[in-house]
CSV table of C-alpha atoms in Angstrom, one decimal:
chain,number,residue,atom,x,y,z
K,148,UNK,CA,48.4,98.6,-69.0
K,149,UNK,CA,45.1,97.4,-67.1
K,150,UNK,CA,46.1,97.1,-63.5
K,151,UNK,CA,45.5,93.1,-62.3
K,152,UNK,CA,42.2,94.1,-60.4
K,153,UNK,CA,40.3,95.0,-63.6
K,154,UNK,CA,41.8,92.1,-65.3
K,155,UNK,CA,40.6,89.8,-62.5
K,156,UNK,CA,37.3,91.5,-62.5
K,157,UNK,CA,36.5,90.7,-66.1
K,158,UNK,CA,38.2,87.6,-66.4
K,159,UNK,CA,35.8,85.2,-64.3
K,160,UNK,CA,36.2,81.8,-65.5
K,161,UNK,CA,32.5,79.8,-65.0
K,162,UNK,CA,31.8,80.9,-68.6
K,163,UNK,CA,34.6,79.0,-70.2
K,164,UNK,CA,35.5,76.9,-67.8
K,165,UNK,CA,31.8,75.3,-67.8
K,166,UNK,CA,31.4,75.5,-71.6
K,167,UNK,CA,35.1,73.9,-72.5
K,168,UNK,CA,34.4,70.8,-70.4
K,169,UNK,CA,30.9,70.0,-72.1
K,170,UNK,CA,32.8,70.7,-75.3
K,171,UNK,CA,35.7,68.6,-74.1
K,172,UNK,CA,33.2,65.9,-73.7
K,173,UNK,CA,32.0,66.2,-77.1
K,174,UNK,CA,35.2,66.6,-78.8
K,175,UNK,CA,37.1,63.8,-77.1
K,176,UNK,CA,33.8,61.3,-78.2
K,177,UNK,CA,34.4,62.9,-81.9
K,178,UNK,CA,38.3,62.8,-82.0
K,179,UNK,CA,38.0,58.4,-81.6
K,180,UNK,CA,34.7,58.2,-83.7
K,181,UNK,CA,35.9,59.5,-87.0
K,182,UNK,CA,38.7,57.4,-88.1
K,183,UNK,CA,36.7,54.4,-86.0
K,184,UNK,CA,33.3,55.2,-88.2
K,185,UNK,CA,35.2,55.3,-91.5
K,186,UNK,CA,34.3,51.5,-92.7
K,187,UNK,CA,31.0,52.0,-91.1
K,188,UNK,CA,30.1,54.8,-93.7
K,189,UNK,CA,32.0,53.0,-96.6
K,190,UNK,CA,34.9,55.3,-96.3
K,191,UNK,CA,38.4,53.9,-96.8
K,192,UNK,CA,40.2,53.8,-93.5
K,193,UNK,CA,43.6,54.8,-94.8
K,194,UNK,CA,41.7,58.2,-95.1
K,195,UNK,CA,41.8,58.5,-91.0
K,196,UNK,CA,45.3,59.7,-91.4
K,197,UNK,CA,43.8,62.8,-94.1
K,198,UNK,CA,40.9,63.7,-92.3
K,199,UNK,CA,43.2,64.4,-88.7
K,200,UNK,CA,45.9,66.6,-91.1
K,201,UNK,CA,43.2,68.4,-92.6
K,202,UNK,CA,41.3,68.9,-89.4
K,203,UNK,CA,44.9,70.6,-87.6
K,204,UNK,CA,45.1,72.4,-90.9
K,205,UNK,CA,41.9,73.8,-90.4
K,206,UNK,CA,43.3,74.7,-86.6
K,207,UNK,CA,46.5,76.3,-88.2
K,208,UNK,CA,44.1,78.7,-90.7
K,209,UNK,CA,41.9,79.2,-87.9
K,210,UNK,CA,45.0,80.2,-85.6
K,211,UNK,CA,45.6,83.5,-88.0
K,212,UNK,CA,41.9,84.2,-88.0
K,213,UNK,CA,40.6,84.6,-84.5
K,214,UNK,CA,41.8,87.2,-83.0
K,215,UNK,CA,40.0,90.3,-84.9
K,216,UNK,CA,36.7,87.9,-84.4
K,217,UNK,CA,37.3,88.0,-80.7
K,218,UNK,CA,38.2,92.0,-81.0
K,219,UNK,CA,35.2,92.6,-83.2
K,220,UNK,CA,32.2,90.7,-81.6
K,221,UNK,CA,33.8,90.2,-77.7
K,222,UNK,CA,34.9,86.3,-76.1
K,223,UNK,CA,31.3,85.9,-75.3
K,224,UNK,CA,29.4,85.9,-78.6
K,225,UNK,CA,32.6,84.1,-80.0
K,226,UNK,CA,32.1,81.5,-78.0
K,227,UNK,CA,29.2,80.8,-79.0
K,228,UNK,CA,29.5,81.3,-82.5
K,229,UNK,CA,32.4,79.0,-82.9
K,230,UNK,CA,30.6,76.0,-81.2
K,231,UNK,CA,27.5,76.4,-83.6
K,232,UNK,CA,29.9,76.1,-85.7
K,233,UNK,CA,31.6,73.1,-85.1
K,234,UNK,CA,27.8,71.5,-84.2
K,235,UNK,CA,26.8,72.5,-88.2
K,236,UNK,CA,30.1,70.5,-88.9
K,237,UNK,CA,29.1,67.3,-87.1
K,238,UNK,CA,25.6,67.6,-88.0
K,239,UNK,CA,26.7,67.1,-91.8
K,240,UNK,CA,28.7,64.1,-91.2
K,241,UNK,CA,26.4,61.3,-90.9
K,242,UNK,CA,23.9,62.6,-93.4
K,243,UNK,CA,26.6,63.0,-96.3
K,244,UNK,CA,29.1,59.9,-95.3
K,245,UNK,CA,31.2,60.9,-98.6
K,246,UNK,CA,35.3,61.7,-98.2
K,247,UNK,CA,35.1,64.8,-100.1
K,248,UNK,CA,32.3,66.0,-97.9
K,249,UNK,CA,34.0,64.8,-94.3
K,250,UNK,CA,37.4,66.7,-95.3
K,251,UNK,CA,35.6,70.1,-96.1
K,252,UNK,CA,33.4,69.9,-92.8
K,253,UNK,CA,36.8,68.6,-90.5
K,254,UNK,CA,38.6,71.7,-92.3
K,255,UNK,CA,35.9,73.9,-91.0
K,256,UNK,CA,35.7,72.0,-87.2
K,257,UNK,CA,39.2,72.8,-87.1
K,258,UNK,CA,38.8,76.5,-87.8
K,259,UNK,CA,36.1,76.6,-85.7
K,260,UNK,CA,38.2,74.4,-82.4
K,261,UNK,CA,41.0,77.0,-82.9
K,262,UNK,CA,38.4,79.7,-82.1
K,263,UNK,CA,37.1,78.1,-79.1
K,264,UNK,CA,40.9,77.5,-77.4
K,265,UNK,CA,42.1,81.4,-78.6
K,266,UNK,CA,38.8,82.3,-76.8
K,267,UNK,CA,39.1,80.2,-73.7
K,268,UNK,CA,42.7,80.2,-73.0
K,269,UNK,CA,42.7,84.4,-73.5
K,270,UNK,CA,39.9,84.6,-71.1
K,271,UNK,CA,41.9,82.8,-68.6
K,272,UNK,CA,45.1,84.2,-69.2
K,273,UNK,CA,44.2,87.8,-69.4
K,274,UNK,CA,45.8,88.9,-65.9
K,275,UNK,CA,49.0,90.7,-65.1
K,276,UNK,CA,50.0,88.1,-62.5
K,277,UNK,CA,52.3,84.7,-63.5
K,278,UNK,CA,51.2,82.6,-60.7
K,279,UNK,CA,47.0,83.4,-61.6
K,280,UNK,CA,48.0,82.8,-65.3
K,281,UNK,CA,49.2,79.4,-64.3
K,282,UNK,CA,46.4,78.4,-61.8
K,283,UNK,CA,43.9,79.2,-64.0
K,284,UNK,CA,45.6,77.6,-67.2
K,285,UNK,CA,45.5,74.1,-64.7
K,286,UNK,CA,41.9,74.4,-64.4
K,287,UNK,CA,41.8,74.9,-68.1
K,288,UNK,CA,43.6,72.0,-68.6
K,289,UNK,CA,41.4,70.0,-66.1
K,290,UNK,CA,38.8,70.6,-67.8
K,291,UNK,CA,39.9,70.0,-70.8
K,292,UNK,CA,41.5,66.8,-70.5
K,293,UNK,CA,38.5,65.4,-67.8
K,294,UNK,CA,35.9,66.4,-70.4
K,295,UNK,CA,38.0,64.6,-72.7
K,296,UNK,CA,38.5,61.5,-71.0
K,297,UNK,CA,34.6,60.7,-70.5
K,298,UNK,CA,34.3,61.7,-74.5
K,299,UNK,CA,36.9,58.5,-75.1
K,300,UNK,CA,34.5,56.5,-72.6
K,301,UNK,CA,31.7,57.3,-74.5
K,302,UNK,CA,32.9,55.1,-77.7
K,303,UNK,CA,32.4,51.7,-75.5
K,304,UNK,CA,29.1,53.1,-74.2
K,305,UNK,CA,27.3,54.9,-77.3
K,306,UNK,CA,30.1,53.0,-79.9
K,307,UNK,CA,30.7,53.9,-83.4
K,308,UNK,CA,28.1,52.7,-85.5
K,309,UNK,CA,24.9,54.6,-87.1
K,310,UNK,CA,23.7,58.1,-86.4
K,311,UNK,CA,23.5,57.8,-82.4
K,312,UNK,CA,27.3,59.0,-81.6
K,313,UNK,CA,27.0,61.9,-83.8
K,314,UNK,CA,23.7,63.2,-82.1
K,315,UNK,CA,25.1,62.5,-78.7
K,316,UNK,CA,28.3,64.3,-79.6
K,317,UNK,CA,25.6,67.0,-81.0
K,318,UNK,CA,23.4,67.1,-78.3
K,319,UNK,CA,26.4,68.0,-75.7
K,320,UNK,CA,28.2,70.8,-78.0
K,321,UNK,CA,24.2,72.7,-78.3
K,322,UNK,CA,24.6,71.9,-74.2
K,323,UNK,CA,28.1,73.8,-74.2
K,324,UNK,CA,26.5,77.0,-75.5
K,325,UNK,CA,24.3,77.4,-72.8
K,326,UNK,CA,26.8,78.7,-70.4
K,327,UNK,CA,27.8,81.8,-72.2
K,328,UNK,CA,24.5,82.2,-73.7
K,329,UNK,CA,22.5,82.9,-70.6
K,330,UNK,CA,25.7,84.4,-68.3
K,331,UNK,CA,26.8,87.8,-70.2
K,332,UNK,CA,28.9,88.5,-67.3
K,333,UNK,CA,32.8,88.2,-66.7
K,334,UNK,CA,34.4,88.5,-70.3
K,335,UNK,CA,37.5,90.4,-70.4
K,336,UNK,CA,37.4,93.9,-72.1
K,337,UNK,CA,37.8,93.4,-75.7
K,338,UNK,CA,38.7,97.1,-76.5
K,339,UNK,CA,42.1,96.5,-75.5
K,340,UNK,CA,43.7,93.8,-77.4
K,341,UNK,CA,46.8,95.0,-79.4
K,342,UNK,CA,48.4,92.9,-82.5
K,343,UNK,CA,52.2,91.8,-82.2
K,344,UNK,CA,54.7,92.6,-85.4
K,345,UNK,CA,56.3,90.3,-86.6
K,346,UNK,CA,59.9,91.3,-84.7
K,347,UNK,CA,57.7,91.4,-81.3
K,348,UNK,CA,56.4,87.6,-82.4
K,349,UNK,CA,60.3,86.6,-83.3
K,350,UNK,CA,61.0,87.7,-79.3
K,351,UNK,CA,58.9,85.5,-78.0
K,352,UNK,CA,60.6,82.0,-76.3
K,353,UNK,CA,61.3,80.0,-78.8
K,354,UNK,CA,61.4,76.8,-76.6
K,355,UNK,CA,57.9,77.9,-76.2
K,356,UNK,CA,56.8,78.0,-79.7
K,357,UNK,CA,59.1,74.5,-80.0
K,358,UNK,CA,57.0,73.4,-77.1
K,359,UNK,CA,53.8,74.3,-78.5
K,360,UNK,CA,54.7,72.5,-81.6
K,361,UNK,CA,56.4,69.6,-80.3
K,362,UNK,CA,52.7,69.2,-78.4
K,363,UNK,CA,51.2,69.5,-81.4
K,364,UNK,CA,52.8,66.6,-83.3
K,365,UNK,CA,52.3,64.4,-80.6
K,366,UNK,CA,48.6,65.1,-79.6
K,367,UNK,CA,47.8,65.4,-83.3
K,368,UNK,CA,48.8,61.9,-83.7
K,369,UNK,CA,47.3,60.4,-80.8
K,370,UNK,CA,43.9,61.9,-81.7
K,371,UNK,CA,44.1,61.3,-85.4
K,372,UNK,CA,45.8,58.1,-85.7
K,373,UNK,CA,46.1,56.2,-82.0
K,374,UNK,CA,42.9,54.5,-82.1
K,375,UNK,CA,43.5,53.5,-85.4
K,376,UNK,CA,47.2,52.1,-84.3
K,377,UNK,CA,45.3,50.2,-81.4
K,378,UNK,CA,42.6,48.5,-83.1
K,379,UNK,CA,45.3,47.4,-85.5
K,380,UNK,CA,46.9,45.6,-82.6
K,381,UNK,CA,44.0,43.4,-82.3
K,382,UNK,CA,41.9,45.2,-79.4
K,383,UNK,CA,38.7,45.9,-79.1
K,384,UNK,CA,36.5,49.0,-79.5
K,385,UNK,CA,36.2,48.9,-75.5
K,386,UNK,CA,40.3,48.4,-74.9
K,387,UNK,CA,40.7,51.0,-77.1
K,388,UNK,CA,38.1,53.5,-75.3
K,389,UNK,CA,40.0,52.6,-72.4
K,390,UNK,CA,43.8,53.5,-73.7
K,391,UNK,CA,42.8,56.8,-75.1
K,392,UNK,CA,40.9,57.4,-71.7
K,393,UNK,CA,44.1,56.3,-70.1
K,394,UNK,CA,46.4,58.7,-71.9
K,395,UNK,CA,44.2,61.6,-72.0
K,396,UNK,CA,43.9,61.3,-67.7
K,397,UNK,CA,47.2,61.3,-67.6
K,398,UNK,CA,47.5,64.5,-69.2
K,399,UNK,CA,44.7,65.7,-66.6
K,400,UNK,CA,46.5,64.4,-63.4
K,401,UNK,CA,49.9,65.9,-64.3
K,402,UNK,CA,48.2,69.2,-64.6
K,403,UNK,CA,48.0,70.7,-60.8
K,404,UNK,CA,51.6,69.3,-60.8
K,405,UNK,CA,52.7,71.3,-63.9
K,406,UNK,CA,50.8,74.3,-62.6
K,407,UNK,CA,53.2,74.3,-58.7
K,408,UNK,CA,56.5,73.4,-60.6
K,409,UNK,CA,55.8,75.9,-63.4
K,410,UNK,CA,56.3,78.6,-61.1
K,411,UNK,CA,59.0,77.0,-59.1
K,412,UNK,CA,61.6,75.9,-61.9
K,413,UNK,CA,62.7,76.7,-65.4
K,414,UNK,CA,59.8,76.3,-67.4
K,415,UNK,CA,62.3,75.2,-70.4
K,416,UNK,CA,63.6,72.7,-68.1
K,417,UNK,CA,60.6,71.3,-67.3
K,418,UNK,CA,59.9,71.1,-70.5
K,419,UNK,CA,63.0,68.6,-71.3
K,420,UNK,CA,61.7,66.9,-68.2
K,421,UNK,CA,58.1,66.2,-69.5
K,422,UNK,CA,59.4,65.1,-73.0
K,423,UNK,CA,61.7,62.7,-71.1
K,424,UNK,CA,59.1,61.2,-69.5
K,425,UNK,CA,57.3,60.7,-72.8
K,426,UNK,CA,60.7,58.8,-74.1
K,427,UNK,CA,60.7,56.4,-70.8
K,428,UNK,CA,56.7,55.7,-71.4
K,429,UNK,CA,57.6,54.5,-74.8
K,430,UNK,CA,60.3,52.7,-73.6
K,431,UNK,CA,58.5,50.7,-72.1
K,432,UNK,CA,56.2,49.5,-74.6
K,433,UNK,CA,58.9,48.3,-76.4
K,434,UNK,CA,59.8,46.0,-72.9
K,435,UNK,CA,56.2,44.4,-73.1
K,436,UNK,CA,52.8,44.3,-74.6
K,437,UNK,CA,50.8,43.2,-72.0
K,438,UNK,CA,47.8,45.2,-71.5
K,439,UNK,CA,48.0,46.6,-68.0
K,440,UNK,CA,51.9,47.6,-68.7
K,441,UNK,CA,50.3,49.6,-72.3
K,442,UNK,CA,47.7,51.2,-70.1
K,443,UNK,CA,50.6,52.4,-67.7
K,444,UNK,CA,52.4,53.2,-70.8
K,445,UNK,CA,50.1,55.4,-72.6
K,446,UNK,CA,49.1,57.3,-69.1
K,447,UNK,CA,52.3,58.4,-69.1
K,448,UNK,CA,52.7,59.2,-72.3
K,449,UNK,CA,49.8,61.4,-71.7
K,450,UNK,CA,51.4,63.1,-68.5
K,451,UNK,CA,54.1,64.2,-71.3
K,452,UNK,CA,52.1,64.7,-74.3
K,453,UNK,CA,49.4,66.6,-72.6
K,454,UNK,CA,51.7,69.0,-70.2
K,455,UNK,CA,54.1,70.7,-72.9
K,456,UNK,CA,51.2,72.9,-74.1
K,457,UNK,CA,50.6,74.7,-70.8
K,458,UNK,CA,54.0,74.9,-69.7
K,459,UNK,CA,54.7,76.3,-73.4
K,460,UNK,CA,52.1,78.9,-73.5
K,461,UNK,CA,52.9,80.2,-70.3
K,462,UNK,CA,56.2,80.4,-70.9
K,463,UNK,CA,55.7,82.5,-73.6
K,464,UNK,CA,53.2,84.8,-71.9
K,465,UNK,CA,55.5,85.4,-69.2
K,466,UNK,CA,55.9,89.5,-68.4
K,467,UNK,CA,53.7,90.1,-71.6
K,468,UNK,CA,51.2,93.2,-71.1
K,469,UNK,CA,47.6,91.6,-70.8
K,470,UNK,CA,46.9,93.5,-74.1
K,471,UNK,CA,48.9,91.0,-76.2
K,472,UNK,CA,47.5,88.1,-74.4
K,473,UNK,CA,45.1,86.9,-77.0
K,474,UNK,CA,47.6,87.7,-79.8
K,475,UNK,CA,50.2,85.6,-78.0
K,476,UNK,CA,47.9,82.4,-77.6
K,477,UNK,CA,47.3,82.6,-80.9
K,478,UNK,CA,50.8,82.8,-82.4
K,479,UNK,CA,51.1,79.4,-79.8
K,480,UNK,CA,48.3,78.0,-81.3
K,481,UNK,CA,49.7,78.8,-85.3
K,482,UNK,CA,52.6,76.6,-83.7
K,483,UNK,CA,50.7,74.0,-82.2
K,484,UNK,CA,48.7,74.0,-85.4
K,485,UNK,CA,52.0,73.5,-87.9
K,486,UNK,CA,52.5,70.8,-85.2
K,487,UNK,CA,49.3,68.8,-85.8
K,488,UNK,CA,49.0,68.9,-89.4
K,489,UNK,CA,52.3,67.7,-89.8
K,490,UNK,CA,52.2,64.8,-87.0
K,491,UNK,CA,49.4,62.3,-88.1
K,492,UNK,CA,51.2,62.7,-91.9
K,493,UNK,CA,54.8,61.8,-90.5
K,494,UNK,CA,52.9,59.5,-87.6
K,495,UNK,CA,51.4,57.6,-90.8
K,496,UNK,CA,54.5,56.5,-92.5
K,497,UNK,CA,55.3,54.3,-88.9
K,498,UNK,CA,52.2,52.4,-89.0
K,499,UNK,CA,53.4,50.1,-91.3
K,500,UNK,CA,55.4,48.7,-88.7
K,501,UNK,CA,55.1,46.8,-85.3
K,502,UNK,CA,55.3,49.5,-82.8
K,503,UNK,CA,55.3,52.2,-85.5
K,504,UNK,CA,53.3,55.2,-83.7
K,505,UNK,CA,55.5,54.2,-80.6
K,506,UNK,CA,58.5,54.9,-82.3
K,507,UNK,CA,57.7,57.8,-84.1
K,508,UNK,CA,56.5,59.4,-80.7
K,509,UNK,CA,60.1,58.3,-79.0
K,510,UNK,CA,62.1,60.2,-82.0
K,511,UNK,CA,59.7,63.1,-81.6
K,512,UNK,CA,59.7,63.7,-77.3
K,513,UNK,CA,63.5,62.6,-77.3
K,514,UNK,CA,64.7,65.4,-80.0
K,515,UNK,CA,63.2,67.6,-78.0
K,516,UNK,CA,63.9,66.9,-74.8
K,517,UNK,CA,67.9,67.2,-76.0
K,518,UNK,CA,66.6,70.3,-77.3
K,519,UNK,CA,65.3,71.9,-74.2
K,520,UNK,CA,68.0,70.5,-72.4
K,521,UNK,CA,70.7,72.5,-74.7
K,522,UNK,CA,68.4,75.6,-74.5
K,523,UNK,CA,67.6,75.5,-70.8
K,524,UNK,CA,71.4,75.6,-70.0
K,525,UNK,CA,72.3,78.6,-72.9
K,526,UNK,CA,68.6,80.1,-71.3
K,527,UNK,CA,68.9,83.8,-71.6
K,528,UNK,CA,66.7,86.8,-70.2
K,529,UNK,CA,63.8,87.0,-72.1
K,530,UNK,CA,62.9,89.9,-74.5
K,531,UNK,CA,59.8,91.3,-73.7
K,532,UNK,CA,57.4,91.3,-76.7
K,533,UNK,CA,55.6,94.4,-75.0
């Protein structure tokens, strides 16, 4: 076992930290332009729905992919080859505005987004001590969800028409290489990374893999078909911007919260706590539809929606050896994966009706709140996968 000094050595965090927040930017910017561009390029909007489940599907190959990459070549070179990637795959999209040609290149983004989060959220997590693991999984988070937040801005600022948004989107991701291009310091050793069996991967929490796919199915939808939802409601481009910068900085202010109580309580009881809180925010849509109040709504939908992940993975990498860390993350990420190609299809059969995405994301956070409810009071010690 590397003893926490080493790990902390080689785990310093400007590298992703600085890279995932210019690629947060990007990504956040490219999750609302897709289905928003679709009638722009002469593309049938009912394909929005499609082209997010075939973007998490790319995630969920992706998932089972990464981690001999990462052994193979190092975090540092990954990193950067995975974002060239995903710049190629926007790159194509305005030049070849044909269905066929957008679901090929958001199967390959996703493969190449599940690469950059197995990359980032090993480098941060590689560390032998719980309470590191979950301060440096908040700044993660941060950075994540902040970077993410001004990408939703940019839709009222750049908008969604022409070839502008997808060079500004490519612009920042060639930006986000820069960091681990010129600093070849601080990436964990990757001559110690060890693959879990099957039987080690079936003792791991399952409220965490529950969590990580619950997380899925709701952030799939509100990426792939929220903006859609909204601008069916007769908003604007700029409200729009607006609510999915509202939910996403909700999920970035709960996070320093998440990352003090995760070490202070049941992790599977905070995780019924944040799905609870998901139920009440969609309760409340169904009280009014007044603006402000859907703003408050969808903030707090994103305090829910954007905290299970961390608490989940965390969970699961509690008293693991450092050595299965990047395996672990990315048996989290399979489930977040199976998650969000499976929530914009289920989301999509709601949108037929008045509040549809609203209710399919109350039946989603409520079955699992009773879920981690049950399981937080029959919580047992947990197996160690190592």
């Amino acid at each position: 076992m590397q003893d926490f000094t080493t790990c902390r050595k080689s785990g310093g965090i400007f590298v992703p930290v600085a890279g995932l927040t210019v690629f947060a930017i990007a990504s956040g910017y490219l999750m609302s332009l897709v289905p928003l561009s679709l009638t722009n390029f002469k593309i049938d909007s009912s394909y929005a729905s499609w082209l997010a489940s075939i973007y998490y599907i790319g995630l969920l190959i992706g998932s089972m992919m990464i981690e001999p990459i990462i052994a193979k070549i190092g975090h540092r070179v990954a990193f950067i080859t995975f974002l060239g990637l995903l710049a190629a795959t926007v790159a194509v999209l305005p030049i070849f505005p044909n269905k066929e040609v957008w679901l090929f290149a958001r199967l390959i983004a996703g493969m190449a987004v599940a690469g950059i989060f197995v990359v980032v959220e090993s480098w941060l997590l590689i560390g032998d001590n719980a309470k590191e693991r979950a301060k440096r999984l908040g700044f993660y988070m941060t950075s994540l969800y902040g970077g993410t937040t001004i990408g939703q801005l940019a839709v009222g600022m750049f908008g969604v028409k022409g070839f502008i948004p997808f060079i500004v989107i490519l612009v920042l991701l060639l930006i986000a290489i820069l960091p681990p291009l010129f600093v070849k310091q601080g990436q964990p050793s990757s001559d110690s990374h060890q693959v879990l069996s099957i039987k080690q991967i079936a003792r791991l929490s399952k409220p965490a893999i529950i969590g990580c796919m619950t997380s899925g199915v709701v952030m799939g939808s509100i990426y792939g078909l929220m903006p859609l939802a909204l601008k069916q409601s007769a908003l604007t481009t700029d409200q729009v911007g607006v609510l999915m910068a509202a939910t996403i900085l909700g999920g970035m202010v709960i996070q320093p919260v998440i990352s003090k109580l995760s070490i202070k309580m049941s992790k599977t009881l905070l995780l019924a706590l944040m799905s609870l809180l998901g139920v009440f925010a969609m309760g409340i849509t169904y009280l009014s539809s007044d603006y402000v109040v859907l703003i408050t709504a969808l903030a707090l939908l994103g305090m829910s929606a954007f905290a299970l992940y961390p608490i989940a993975i965390t969970l699961a990498c509690d008293n693991l050896d450092s050595s299965y860390i990047v395996a672990a993350t990315q048996v989290m990420l399979f489930s977040y994966s199976v998650g969000s190609a499976l929530g914009p299809i289920g989301a999509n059969s709601f949108m037929a009706e008045q509040n549809g995405i609203m209710d399919f994301f109350f039946i989603v956070l409520l079955a699992t709140a009773i879920y981690m409810l049950v399981a937080s009071l029959h919580r047992k010690p947990q197996v160690l996968a190592s």
